Short mmCIF file of C-alpha atoms and ligand atoms in Angstrom, two decimals:
data_model
loop_
_atom_site.label_atom_id
_atom_site.label_comp_id
_atom_site.label_asym_id
_atom_site.label_seq_id
_atom_site.Cartn_x
_atom_site.Cartn_y
_atom_site.Cartn_z
CA MET A 100 -40.33 22.30 85.73
CA SER A 101 -42.38 19.26 84.74
CA TYR A 102 -41.17 16.30 82.74
CA LEU A 103 -44.70 15.67 81.48
CA MET A 104 -45.66 16.59 77.94
CA SER A 105 -47.85 19.66 77.74
CA ASN A 106 -50.99 18.05 76.30
CA TYR A 107 -52.97 18.59 79.51
CA ALA A 108 -53.50 21.75 81.54
CA PRO A 109 -54.37 20.27 84.93
CA LEU A 110 -55.98 22.28 87.69
CA LYS A 111 -53.70 22.91 90.64
CA VAL A 112 -54.98 20.22 92.95
CA ASN A 113 -53.45 16.88 93.85
CA PHE A 114 -55.92 14.24 94.99
CA VAL A 115 -54.51 11.51 97.17
CA LYS A 116 -57.59 9.60 98.31
CA GLY A 117 -61.09 8.78 97.11
CA GLU A 118 -64.16 7.40 98.81
CA GLY A 119 -67.68 7.24 97.37
CA CYS A 120 -68.54 10.61 95.80
CA TYR A 121 -65.60 12.40 97.49
CA LEU A 122 -61.93 13.05 96.75
CA THR A 123 -59.41 14.34 99.30
CA ASP A 124 -56.39 16.42 98.30
CA ASP A 125 -52.86 16.42 99.76
CA LYS A 126 -53.84 19.17 102.21
CA GLY A 127 -56.70 17.09 103.59
CA ASP A 128 -59.46 19.13 101.88
CA LYS A 129 -62.49 17.15 100.68
CA TYR A 130 -64.19 17.71 97.31
CA LEU A 131 -67.54 16.48 96.01
CA ASP A 132 -66.88 14.81 92.67
CA ALA A 133 -69.73 15.66 90.28
CA LEU A 134 -67.73 14.45 87.28
CA SER A 135 -66.59 10.90 88.27
CA GLY A 136 -63.25 11.20 86.45
CA VAL A 137 -65.26 12.12 83.32
CA GLY A 138 -67.89 9.42 83.59
CA VAL A 139 -65.57 6.66 84.74
CA VAL A 140 -66.00 6.09 88.47
CA ASN A 141 -69.72 5.41 88.14
CA LEU A 142 -69.87 3.34 91.35
CA GLY A 143 -67.87 5.91 93.31
CA HIS A 144 -64.22 6.04 94.32
CA CYS A 145 -62.65 2.95 95.84
CA HIS A 146 -65.90 0.98 96.05
CA LYS A 147 -65.16 -1.66 98.70
CA GLU A 148 -66.31 -4.71 96.69
CA ILE A 149 -64.41 -3.57 93.61
CA THR A 150 -61.27 -2.90 95.65
CA LYS A 151 -61.55 -6.39 97.15
CA ALA A 152 -62.00 -7.99 93.72
CA ILE A 153 -58.96 -6.10 92.39
CA GLN A 154 -56.87 -7.09 95.42
CA ASN A 155 -57.86 -10.75 95.16
CA GLN A 156 -57.22 -10.89 91.43
CA ALA A 157 -53.92 -8.99 91.72
CA GLY A 158 -52.79 -11.59 94.22
CA THR A 159 -53.89 -14.47 91.99
CA LEU A 160 -53.11 -13.61 88.37
CA LEU A 161 -52.66 -10.25 86.63
CA HIS A 162 -51.74 -11.08 83.09
CA THR A 163 -51.12 -14.01 80.79
CA SER A 164 -51.68 -13.24 77.11
CA ASN A 165 -54.45 -13.49 74.58
CA TRP A 166 -52.46 -16.42 73.21
CA TYR A 167 -54.04 -18.41 76.05
CA HIS A 168 -57.61 -18.96 77.17
CA ILE A 169 -58.69 -16.34 79.76
CA LYS A 170 -61.71 -17.51 81.77
CA HIS A 171 -62.63 -14.07 83.19
CA GLN A 172 -62.55 -12.64 79.66
CA GLU A 173 -64.94 -15.35 78.44
CA ASP A 174 -67.23 -14.71 81.41
CA LEU A 175 -67.22 -10.93 80.91
CA ALA A 176 -67.93 -11.31 77.18
CA ALA A 177 -70.86 -13.65 77.94
CA LYS A 178 -72.24 -11.30 80.58
CA LEU A 179 -71.99 -8.18 78.39
CA CYS A 180 -73.42 -9.95 75.35
CA LYS A 181 -76.41 -11.23 77.32
CA LEU A 182 -77.03 -7.77 78.80
CA ALA A 183 -76.69 -5.97 75.44
CA ASN A 184 -78.22 -8.68 73.21
CA MET A 185 -74.96 -8.89 71.25
CA ASP A 186 -73.09 -11.96 69.96
CA ASN A 187 -69.41 -11.48 70.78
CA ALA A 188 -66.82 -9.11 72.26
CA PHE A 189 -63.28 -7.83 71.78
CA PHE A 190 -61.47 -6.15 74.67
CA GLY A 191 -58.98 -3.28 74.48
CA ASN A 192 -57.84 -0.73 77.05
CA SER A 193 -59.78 2.45 76.27
CA GLY A 194 -62.71 3.98 74.44
CA ALA A 195 -60.54 4.90 71.48
CA GLU A 196 -59.34 1.31 71.13
CA ALA A 197 -62.92 0.02 71.32
CA ASN A 198 -63.81 2.43 68.51
CA GLU A 199 -60.72 1.46 66.49
CA ALA A 200 -61.95 -2.13 66.60
CA ALA A 201 -65.39 -0.96 65.44
CA ILE A 202 -63.86 0.98 62.53
CA LYS A 203 -61.79 -2.04 61.52
CA ILE A 204 -64.91 -4.22 61.61
CA ALA A 205 -66.58 -1.68 59.27
CA ARG A 206 -63.60 -2.03 56.90
CA LEU A 207 -63.97 -5.82 56.91
CA HIS A 208 -67.70 -5.40 56.26
CA ALA A 209 -66.68 -3.35 53.20
CA ARG A 210 -64.28 -6.08 52.02
CA ALA A 211 -67.02 -8.70 52.46
CA ASN A 212 -69.24 -6.61 50.19
CA ASN A 213 -66.54 -5.82 47.58
CA ILE A 214 -66.40 -2.13 48.49
CA ASP A 215 -62.83 -0.89 47.97
CA ASN A 216 -63.13 2.68 49.29
CA PRO A 217 -65.39 2.41 52.31
CA VAL A 218 -66.93 5.49 53.90
CA ILE A 219 -68.40 5.82 57.40
CA LEU A 220 -70.91 8.52 58.28
CA SER A 221 -70.27 10.12 61.67
CA ALA A 222 -71.67 13.24 63.27
CA ASN A 223 -70.54 16.82 63.58
CA GLN A 224 -69.70 17.67 67.21
CA SER A 225 -69.10 13.99 67.96
CA PHE A 226 -66.19 12.66 69.99
CA HIS A 227 -64.81 9.17 69.41
CA GLY A 228 -61.21 9.34 70.68
CA ARG A 229 -57.69 10.60 69.98
CA THR A 230 -56.09 7.86 67.86
CA MET A 231 -55.78 8.72 64.17
CA ALA A 232 -58.85 6.73 63.07
CA THR A 233 -61.06 7.81 65.96
CA LEU A 234 -59.86 11.40 65.59
CA SER A 235 -60.91 11.21 61.95
CA ALA A 236 -64.34 9.94 63.04
CA THR A 237 -64.61 12.78 65.57
CA GLY A 238 -66.58 15.73 64.21
CA ASN A 239 -64.62 18.51 65.87
CA GLU A 240 -62.01 20.52 63.98
CA LYS A 241 -60.49 21.85 67.21
CA VAL A 242 -59.59 18.32 68.30
CA GLN A 243 -58.31 17.45 64.82
CA SER A 244 -56.26 20.63 64.41
CA GLY A 245 -52.60 19.97 63.62
CA PHE A 246 -53.04 16.29 62.89
CA THR A 247 -53.92 16.25 59.20
CA PRO A 248 -53.93 14.30 56.96
CA LEU A 249 -56.76 12.41 58.61
CA LEU A 250 -58.37 9.23 57.34
CA SER A 251 -60.48 10.30 54.41
CA GLU A 252 -63.11 7.65 54.92
CA PHE A 253 -65.37 9.71 57.22
CA ILE A 254 -68.16 12.00 56.09
CA HIS A 255 -69.55 14.16 58.88
CA ILE A 256 -73.27 14.81 58.94
CA ASN A 257 -75.38 16.91 61.32
CA PHE A 258 -76.50 14.99 64.42
CA ASN A 259 -80.24 14.39 64.75
CA ASP A 260 -80.81 15.12 61.06
CA ILE A 261 -82.24 12.15 59.15
CA ASP A 262 -82.33 14.08 55.87
CA ALA A 263 -78.57 14.62 56.19
CA ILE A 264 -78.09 10.83 56.21
CA ASN A 265 -80.60 10.23 53.42
CA ALA A 266 -78.71 12.72 51.28
CA HIS A 267 -75.84 10.19 51.15
CA THR A 268 -77.68 6.92 50.58
CA ASP A 269 -76.92 6.97 46.85
CA ASN A 270 -73.21 6.79 47.74
CA ASN A 271 -72.42 3.10 47.29
CA ASN A 272 -69.21 3.37 49.34
CA ILE A 273 -71.00 3.94 52.65
CA VAL A 274 -70.64 0.94 54.93
CA ALA A 275 -71.52 2.20 58.40
CA ILE A 276 -73.02 4.97 60.50
CA MET A 277 -71.17 5.70 63.74
CA LEU A 278 -72.91 7.76 66.45
CA GLU A 279 -73.06 8.49 70.16
CA PRO A 280 -76.66 8.03 71.39
CA ILE A 281 -76.15 11.29 73.31
CA GLN A 282 -73.16 13.46 72.43
CA GLY A 283 -71.22 13.75 75.68
CA GLU A 284 -68.09 15.76 75.08
CA SER A 285 -69.93 18.42 73.10
CA GLY A 286 -72.22 19.11 76.06
CA VAL A 287 -74.89 16.41 76.48
CA ILE A 288 -76.57 16.94 73.11
CA MET A 289 -79.69 14.81 72.82
CA PRO A 290 -81.36 13.73 69.58
CA ASP A 291 -85.12 13.29 69.08
CA SER A 292 -86.40 10.22 70.89
CA ASP A 293 -86.90 8.26 67.64
CA TYR A 294 -83.70 9.38 65.86
CA LEU A 295 -81.75 6.17 66.52
CA ASN A 296 -84.73 4.05 65.39
CA LYS A 297 -84.79 5.93 62.08
CA VAL A 298 -81.01 5.59 61.71
CA GLN A 299 -81.26 1.86 62.34
CA LYS A 300 -83.92 1.51 59.63
CA ILE A 301 -81.66 3.30 57.14
CA CYS A 302 -78.80 0.97 58.14
CA ASN A 303 -80.99 -2.12 57.68
CA ASP A 304 -82.32 -0.92 54.32
CA ASN A 305 -78.83 -0.16 52.98
CA ASN A 306 -76.69 -2.91 54.55
CA TYR A 307 -74.79 -0.36 56.68
CA LEU A 308 -73.46 -1.32 60.09
CA LEU A 309 -74.92 0.75 62.92
CA ILE A 310 -72.00 1.49 65.26
CA LEU A 311 -73.07 3.01 68.59
CA ASP A 312 -70.34 4.59 70.69
CA GLU A 313 -71.56 4.17 74.26
CA VAL A 314 -68.17 4.83 75.80
CA GLN A 315 -69.73 7.66 77.82
CA THR A 316 -73.46 6.84 77.79
CA GLY A 317 -73.01 3.13 78.59
CA ILE A 318 -72.77 1.20 81.89
CA GLY A 319 -75.78 2.87 83.47
CA ARG A 320 -74.92 6.54 82.98
CA THR A 321 -78.32 7.43 81.45
CA GLY A 322 -80.44 5.21 83.70
CA LYS A 323 -80.45 2.18 81.37
CA LEU A 324 -77.40 -0.05 81.17
CA PHE A 325 -77.01 1.18 77.56
CA ALA A 326 -78.62 4.40 76.31
CA HIS A 327 -79.84 2.81 73.06
CA GLN A 328 -82.09 0.55 75.15
CA TYR A 329 -84.42 3.57 75.45
CA ASN A 330 -85.05 3.01 71.73
CA ASN A 331 -85.49 -0.79 71.92
CA ILE A 332 -82.94 -1.27 69.16
CA THR A 333 -79.81 -3.41 68.88
CA PRO A 334 -76.82 -1.97 67.01
CA ASP A 335 -74.49 -4.08 64.87
CA VAL A 336 -71.51 -2.82 66.85
CA LEU A 337 -71.47 -1.34 70.37
CA THR A 338 -68.44 0.24 72.02
CA LEU A 339 -67.91 0.67 75.76
CA ALA A 340 -65.16 1.83 78.13
CA LYS A 341 -65.16 4.46 80.94
CA GLY A 342 -67.60 3.05 83.56
CA LEU A 343 -66.95 -0.57 82.62
CA GLY A 344 -63.86 -0.79 84.82
CA ASN A 345 -64.81 1.93 87.36
CA GLY A 346 -61.25 3.30 86.95
CA VAL A 347 -59.42 0.20 85.78
CA PRO A 348 -58.65 0.72 82.05
CA ILE A 349 -60.83 -1.43 79.82
CA GLY A 350 -62.62 -0.91 76.51
CA ALA A 351 -65.01 -3.30 74.78
CA CYS A 352 -66.28 -3.64 71.24
CA LEU A 353 -69.36 -5.86 70.99
CA ALA A 354 -70.73 -7.10 67.69
CA LYS A 355 -73.90 -8.78 66.47
CA GLY A 356 -74.94 -10.84 63.45
CA LYS A 357 -72.87 -10.27 60.33
CA ALA A 358 -70.59 -7.83 62.18
CA SER A 359 -69.70 -10.54 64.71
CA LYS A 360 -68.26 -12.84 62.06
CA LEU A 361 -65.67 -10.53 60.49
CA LEU A 362 -62.65 -10.67 62.82
CA THR A 363 -60.62 -13.84 62.33
CA PRO A 364 -57.53 -15.15 64.21
CA GLY A 365 -54.68 -12.69 63.76
CA SER A 366 -56.81 -9.90 62.27
CA HIS A 367 -56.85 -7.73 65.42
CA GLY A 368 -55.41 -7.82 68.91
CA SER A 369 -54.07 -6.10 72.02
CA THR A 370 -51.33 -7.18 74.43
CA PHE A 371 -53.07 -5.98 77.58
CA GLY A 372 -56.69 -6.02 76.38
CA GLY A 373 -59.01 -8.22 78.43
CA ASN A 374 -56.47 -9.45 80.96
CA PRO A 375 -57.68 -11.30 84.07
CA LEU A 376 -57.43 -8.21 86.33
CA VAL A 377 -59.57 -5.85 84.23
CA CYS A 378 -62.11 -8.51 83.30
CA LYS A 379 -62.64 -9.60 86.90
CA THR A 380 -63.06 -5.92 87.84
CA ALA A 381 -65.62 -5.31 85.07
CA ILE A 382 -67.59 -8.44 86.04
CA THR A 383 -67.72 -7.11 89.61
CA VAL A 384 -68.89 -3.68 88.34
CA LEU A 385 -71.75 -5.26 86.37
CA ASP A 386 -72.73 -7.46 89.33
CA ILE A 387 -72.91 -4.44 91.66
CA ILE A 388 -74.98 -2.41 89.19
CA GLU A 389 -77.54 -5.22 89.15
CA LYS A 390 -77.46 -6.24 92.80
CA ASP A 391 -77.58 -2.70 94.25
CA ASN A 392 -80.26 -1.37 91.85
CA ILE A 393 -77.87 1.31 90.66
CA LEU A 394 -80.00 2.14 87.60
CA ASP A 395 -83.00 3.00 89.82
CA ASN A 396 -80.85 5.38 91.85
CA CYS A 397 -79.45 6.90 88.67
CA ILE A 398 -82.94 7.65 87.33
CA LYS A 399 -84.22 8.91 90.70
CA MET A 400 -81.27 11.20 91.40
CA GLY A 401 -81.04 12.33 87.77
CA GLU A 402 -84.67 13.45 87.89
CA TYR A 403 -84.13 15.05 91.30
CA LEU A 404 -81.18 17.12 90.07
CA ALA A 405 -82.79 18.07 86.75
CA SER A 406 -86.09 19.16 88.28
CA ALA A 407 -84.31 21.12 91.03
CA PHE A 408 -82.22 22.97 88.44
CA LYS A 409 -85.27 23.60 86.25
CA ALA A 410 -87.17 25.05 89.21
CA LYS A 411 -84.25 27.17 90.50
CA PHE A 412 -83.34 28.54 87.09
CA ALA A 413 -86.90 28.94 85.75
CA ASN A 414 -86.75 32.73 85.95
CA THR A 415 -83.16 33.47 85.09
CA GLU A 416 -82.21 34.41 81.55
CA LYS A 417 -78.66 33.26 82.33
CA VAL A 418 -79.79 29.65 81.84
CA VAL A 419 -80.76 28.82 78.26
CA GLU A 420 -81.45 25.10 78.57
CA ILE A 421 -81.11 22.14 80.94
CA ARG A 422 -80.45 18.80 79.23
CA SER A 423 -80.39 15.52 81.08
CA LYS A 424 -80.80 11.77 80.82
CA GLY A 425 -80.15 9.86 84.03
CA LEU A 426 -77.02 11.31 85.60
CA MET A 427 -75.71 12.91 82.40
CA LEU A 428 -76.60 16.58 82.78
CA ALA A 429 -75.77 19.91 81.17
CA ILE A 430 -76.86 23.41 82.15
CA GLU A 431 -76.39 25.67 79.15
CA LEU A 432 -75.80 29.32 79.98
CA ASN A 433 -76.17 32.42 77.82
CA GLN A 434 -72.50 33.30 78.28
CA ASP A 435 -69.00 31.85 78.40
CA CYS A 436 -68.62 30.17 81.76
CA SER A 437 -65.11 28.69 81.58
CA GLY A 438 -64.16 30.58 84.80
CA LEU A 439 -66.65 28.46 86.74
CA LEU A 440 -64.31 25.47 86.64
CA GLN A 441 -61.80 27.13 88.99
CA LYS A 442 -64.54 28.75 91.09
CA ALA A 443 -66.23 25.36 91.58
CA LEU A 444 -62.89 23.87 92.60
CA GLU A 445 -62.44 26.65 95.16
CA ASN A 446 -65.89 25.63 96.44
CA ASN A 447 -64.76 22.00 96.72
CA LEU A 448 -66.89 20.84 93.81
CA LEU A 449 -65.61 19.07 90.66
CA ILE A 450 -67.49 19.83 87.44
CA ASN A 451 -66.74 20.19 83.74
CA ILE A 452 -67.35 23.16 81.44
CA THR A 453 -68.09 22.43 77.79
CA GLY A 454 -68.54 25.58 75.70
CA LYS A 455 -71.28 27.54 77.45
CA SER A 456 -72.50 24.51 79.40
CA ILE A 457 -71.83 23.20 82.88
CA ARG A 458 -71.55 19.41 82.49
CA LEU A 459 -72.24 17.08 85.40
CA LEU A 460 -71.58 13.32 85.49
CA PRO A 461 -71.81 12.47 89.20
CA PRO A 462 -71.30 8.91 90.44
CA LEU A 463 -74.46 6.81 89.99
CA ILE A 464 -74.43 6.03 93.74
CA ILE A 465 -75.00 9.67 94.69
CA ASN A 466 -77.51 10.26 97.51
CA GLN A 467 -79.96 13.11 98.06
CA ASP A 468 -77.72 15.03 100.48
CA GLU A 469 -74.88 14.97 97.96
CA ALA A 470 -77.27 16.02 95.17
CA ASP A 471 -78.48 18.91 97.38
CA THR A 472 -74.88 20.04 97.88
CA ILE A 473 -74.33 20.04 94.10
CA ILE A 474 -77.55 22.03 93.56
CA THR A 475 -76.67 24.63 96.21
CA LYS A 476 -73.12 25.10 94.96
CA ILE A 477 -74.03 25.27 91.25
CA CYS A 478 -76.84 27.75 91.94
CA SER A 479 -74.56 30.08 93.87
CA LEU A 480 -71.89 29.85 91.15
CA VAL A 481 -74.44 30.75 88.45
CA ASP A 482 -75.98 33.51 90.62
CA ALA A 483 -72.54 35.08 91.02
CA LEU A 484 -71.94 35.27 87.27
C1 LIG B 11 -68.20 8.99 73.37
C2 LIG B 11 -66.73 8.78 73.58
N1 LIG B 11 -66.06 7.95 72.76
C3 LIG B 11 -64.75 7.72 72.91
C4 LIG B 11 -64.02 8.35 73.89
C5 LIG B 11 -62.55 8.09 74.02
O1 LIG B 11 -62.33 7.29 75.12
P1 LIG B 11 -60.82 7.14 75.69
O2 LIG B 11 -60.41 8.47 76.20
O3 LIG B 11 -60.96 6.09 76.77
O4 LIG B 11 -59.98 6.67 74.57
C6 LIG B 11 -64.68 9.22 74.77
C7 LIG B 11 -63.94 9.93 75.82
O5 LIG B 11 -64.35 10.90 76.37
C8 LIG B 11 -66.06 9.45 74.61
O6 LIG B 11 -66.73 10.28 75.40
#
């Protein structure tokens, strides 16, 4: 009997130790982690420099309050804003909280423009979190099921469909468009390469805020620090979490221009958000990404994995499509493959299954031997289907 609520259905394995791309369970068995705690542990488990930074900070100062000046928070905000070409930052504890802040900024943008019933366009098959506002933004009825009434301010449009957005531009209540650059939870769904540029033009022409949710695609996952940098655009609002703390809970909402001027003292906050421990950790994460050329490795190993899978699966009708950007990969099959999750675990490999797709988000530090192990194991799992 478990005293935990039943909202998860965990696999029967208990990990007790992590190192680099590997986890070890309580029986001493080692597993190759091709999921990184769902895109979180981008620099691998228990990275030595990050562990040291956490230990030092934990022994110096964990928490004060946002009622006082926090130097590491200022430094992290400056670093992120310089890297993302944004103006300022708010810190929470998760992706959902980062997106909540973004949605509240959109509401204030509405107030500033005398719009009383603001509407945000977000995409079908999107995922933005589990709080009531982010659940309402999420375009997935399965995730929303049981939780109505939702916030009515979201209209869901088809992803990668500019006409679907243009069909709403005569609605004067629209204040923002909120999108993932690549839809992660729905199986690494990629838009056309110029989609975000076109969306940004619509936002500029109509005074909408462009809110990009890079909770999953950010912090190097796609081979650029932020996926939207492939489009050479700057959003009005950018949300981050997952890889930012490499396992320490932190979310960030960055804003630019008019969007950066809307929050005022007392208008938003978080008790834990941006405390010295998480900010020092995130600064260390960003330093390592730069110093160790992590983005180069991400691109190199992402291309290595994708081209190996394309070659191996070229002549099998079981594989419908391989989608990848950096180390965000999906192999879409022609059949339900939910059973592969357990089979992969039995083969000491951690993956995710999303619909008919195998989803891989390995640590960005992965080397060629580890990539070869993933390729061999995935190929034999697919062959056995
Ligand atoms: C794109 C995106 N946004 C938001 C979230 C929610 O993040 P969190 O679970 O940290 O609240 C996720 C989580 O998977 C995500 O992938």
